[in-house]
Short mmCIF file of N, CA and C in Angstrom, two decimals:
data_model
loop_
_atom_site.label_atom_id
_atom_site.label_comp_id
_atom_site.label_asym_id
_atom_site.label_seq_id
_atom_site.Cartn_x
_atom_site.Cartn_y
_atom_site.Cartn_z
N MET A 1 125.82 129.13 97.59
CA MET A 1 124.89 128.75 98.66
C MET A 1 124.98 127.25 98.91
N SER A 2 124.95 126.92 100.15
CA SER A 2 124.96 125.51 100.50
C SER A 2 123.72 125.20 101.32
N ASP A 3 123.50 123.92 101.55
CA ASP A 3 122.34 123.50 102.33
C ASP A 3 122.46 123.90 103.79
N SER A 4 123.67 124.12 104.25
CA SER A 4 123.86 124.47 105.66
C SER A 4 123.30 125.85 105.99
N GLU A 5 123.15 126.70 104.99
CA GLU A 5 122.58 128.03 105.24
C GLU A 5 121.09 127.96 105.54
N HIS A 6 120.41 126.93 105.03
CA HIS A 6 118.97 126.79 105.22
C HIS A 6 118.63 125.71 106.26
N TYR A 7 119.62 125.25 106.99
CA TYR A 7 119.40 124.20 107.97
C TYR A 7 118.74 124.77 109.21
N ASP A 8 117.67 124.12 109.64
CA ASP A 8 116.97 124.52 110.85
C ASP A 8 117.09 123.39 111.87
N PRO A 9 117.86 123.56 112.94
CA PRO A 9 118.08 122.46 113.89
C PRO A 9 116.83 122.11 114.70
N LEU A 10 115.84 122.99 114.73
CA LEU A 10 114.64 122.71 115.52
C LEU A 10 113.60 121.92 114.74
N THR A 11 113.75 121.85 113.45
CA THR A 11 112.81 121.09 112.62
C THR A 11 113.40 119.71 112.36
N PRO A 12 112.71 118.66 112.80
CA PRO A 12 113.25 117.31 112.56
C PRO A 12 113.19 116.97 111.08
N SER A 13 114.20 116.26 110.63
CA SER A 13 114.22 115.87 109.22
C SER A 13 113.34 114.64 109.02
N ARG A 14 112.57 114.65 107.97
CA ARG A 14 111.68 113.54 107.63
C ARG A 14 111.90 113.16 106.18
N GLN A 15 111.69 111.90 105.92
CA GLN A 15 111.73 111.45 104.54
C GLN A 15 110.42 111.86 103.88
N LYS A 16 110.48 112.17 102.63
CA LYS A 16 109.28 112.64 101.91
C LYS A 16 108.24 111.54 101.77
N SER A 17 108.67 110.29 101.59
CA SER A 17 107.72 109.20 101.35
C SER A 17 107.35 108.45 102.63
N ALA A 18 107.90 108.83 103.75
CA ALA A 18 107.62 108.13 105.00
C ALA A 18 106.20 108.43 105.46
N ASP A 19 105.48 107.39 105.85
CA ASP A 19 104.12 107.54 106.35
C ASP A 19 104.19 107.83 107.84
N THR A 20 103.84 109.03 108.23
CA THR A 20 103.98 109.43 109.63
C THR A 20 102.76 109.01 110.42
N GLN A 21 102.91 109.03 111.73
CA GLN A 21 101.82 108.67 112.63
C GLN A 21 100.69 109.69 112.54
N GLU A 22 101.01 110.92 112.17
CA GLU A 22 99.98 111.96 112.10
C GLU A 22 99.01 111.73 110.96
N ARG A 23 99.44 111.03 109.94
CA ARG A 23 98.58 110.82 108.77
C ARG A 23 97.73 109.57 108.90
N ARG A 24 98.11 108.64 109.76
CA ARG A 24 97.38 107.38 109.88
C ARG A 24 96.52 107.39 111.14
N MET A 25 95.33 106.78 111.03
CA MET A 25 94.49 106.63 112.21
C MET A 25 94.90 105.36 112.95
N PRO A 26 94.92 105.38 114.26
CA PRO A 26 95.25 104.17 115.01
C PRO A 26 94.24 103.06 114.74
N ARG A 27 94.70 101.84 114.82
CA ARG A 27 93.84 100.69 114.51
C ARG A 27 92.64 100.61 115.45
N GLY A 28 92.82 100.95 116.72
CA GLY A 28 91.71 100.89 117.68
C GLY A 28 90.60 101.86 117.32
N VAL A 29 90.96 103.02 116.79
CA VAL A 29 89.96 104.01 116.39
C VAL A 29 89.17 103.50 115.19
N VAL A 30 89.85 102.86 114.25
CA VAL A 30 89.17 102.33 113.07
C VAL A 30 88.21 101.22 113.46
N ILE A 31 88.64 100.33 114.35
CA ILE A 31 87.77 99.23 114.79
C ILE A 31 86.57 99.77 115.55
N ARG A 32 86.80 100.74 116.43
CA ARG A 32 85.70 101.34 117.19
C ARG A 32 84.71 102.06 116.29
N LEU A 33 85.22 102.77 115.30
CA LEU A 33 84.36 103.47 114.35
C LEU A 33 83.51 102.48 113.57
N PHE A 34 84.12 101.38 113.12
CA PHE A 34 83.37 100.36 112.39
C PHE A 34 82.30 99.73 113.28
N ALA A 35 82.64 99.44 114.53
CA ALA A 35 81.67 98.84 115.44
C ALA A 35 80.51 99.79 115.71
N TYR A 36 80.80 101.09 115.89
CA TYR A 36 79.73 102.06 116.12
C TYR A 36 78.83 102.19 114.89
N LEU A 37 79.42 102.15 113.71
CA LEU A 37 78.60 102.23 112.50
C LEU A 37 77.69 101.02 112.37
N VAL A 38 78.23 99.83 112.62
CA VAL A 38 77.41 98.62 112.53
C VAL A 38 76.33 98.63 113.60
N ALA A 39 76.69 98.96 114.83
CA ALA A 39 75.71 98.99 115.92
C ALA A 39 74.64 100.05 115.66
N GLY A 40 75.03 101.19 115.13
CA GLY A 40 74.05 102.23 114.81
C GLY A 40 73.07 101.78 113.74
N HIS A 41 73.54 101.08 112.74
CA HIS A 41 72.65 100.59 111.70
C HIS A 41 71.73 99.49 112.22
N VAL A 42 72.23 98.65 113.13
CA VAL A 42 71.39 97.60 113.72
C VAL A 42 70.28 98.23 114.55
N VAL A 43 70.60 99.23 115.34
CA VAL A 43 69.58 99.93 116.15
C VAL A 43 68.58 100.63 115.25
N ALA A 44 69.04 101.27 114.19
CA ALA A 44 68.14 101.95 113.26
C ALA A 44 67.22 100.95 112.56
N ALA A 45 67.75 99.78 112.19
CA ALA A 45 66.92 98.75 111.55
C ALA A 45 65.88 98.21 112.53
N PHE A 46 66.25 98.04 113.79
CA PHE A 46 65.30 97.57 114.79
C PHE A 46 64.18 98.60 115.00
N LEU A 47 64.54 99.87 115.09
CA LEU A 47 63.52 100.90 115.25
C LEU A 47 62.61 100.98 114.03
N PHE A 48 63.17 100.85 112.85
CA PHE A 48 62.36 100.85 111.63
C PHE A 48 61.38 99.68 111.64
N LEU A 49 61.87 98.50 112.02
CA LEU A 49 61.00 97.33 112.10
C LEU A 49 59.92 97.53 113.16
N LEU A 50 60.30 98.09 114.29
CA LEU A 50 59.35 98.32 115.37
C LEU A 50 58.24 99.27 114.95
N PHE A 51 58.61 100.37 114.31
CA PHE A 51 57.60 101.34 113.88
C PHE A 51 56.77 100.82 112.70
N SER A 52 57.37 100.04 111.82
CA SER A 52 56.60 99.53 110.69
C SER A 52 55.58 98.48 111.15
N VAL A 53 55.94 97.67 112.14
CA VAL A 53 54.99 96.68 112.67
C VAL A 53 53.91 97.40 113.48
N ALA A 54 54.27 98.38 114.25
CA ALA A 54 53.28 99.11 115.06
C ALA A 54 52.36 99.95 114.19
N GLY A 55 52.83 100.39 113.04
CA GLY A 55 52.02 101.20 112.16
C GLY A 55 50.94 100.41 111.42
N LYS A 56 51.10 99.12 111.31
CA LYS A 56 50.11 98.29 110.61
C LYS A 56 48.96 97.89 111.53
N GLY A 57 49.11 98.06 112.83
CA GLY A 57 48.12 97.60 113.78
C GLY A 57 47.02 98.56 114.04
#
């Protein structure tokens, strides 16, 4: 048996250790996710402060 018997021309050959685009998130998505998380926590902190001040009155 040789490797040519199991060769599939429709399947592209990949290196085993190569980091493919499918496994990595694009940098813009990571930055946007971080910004949304920070902005969400800022809004939540503002609402918490707003309700805590209003609750004491």
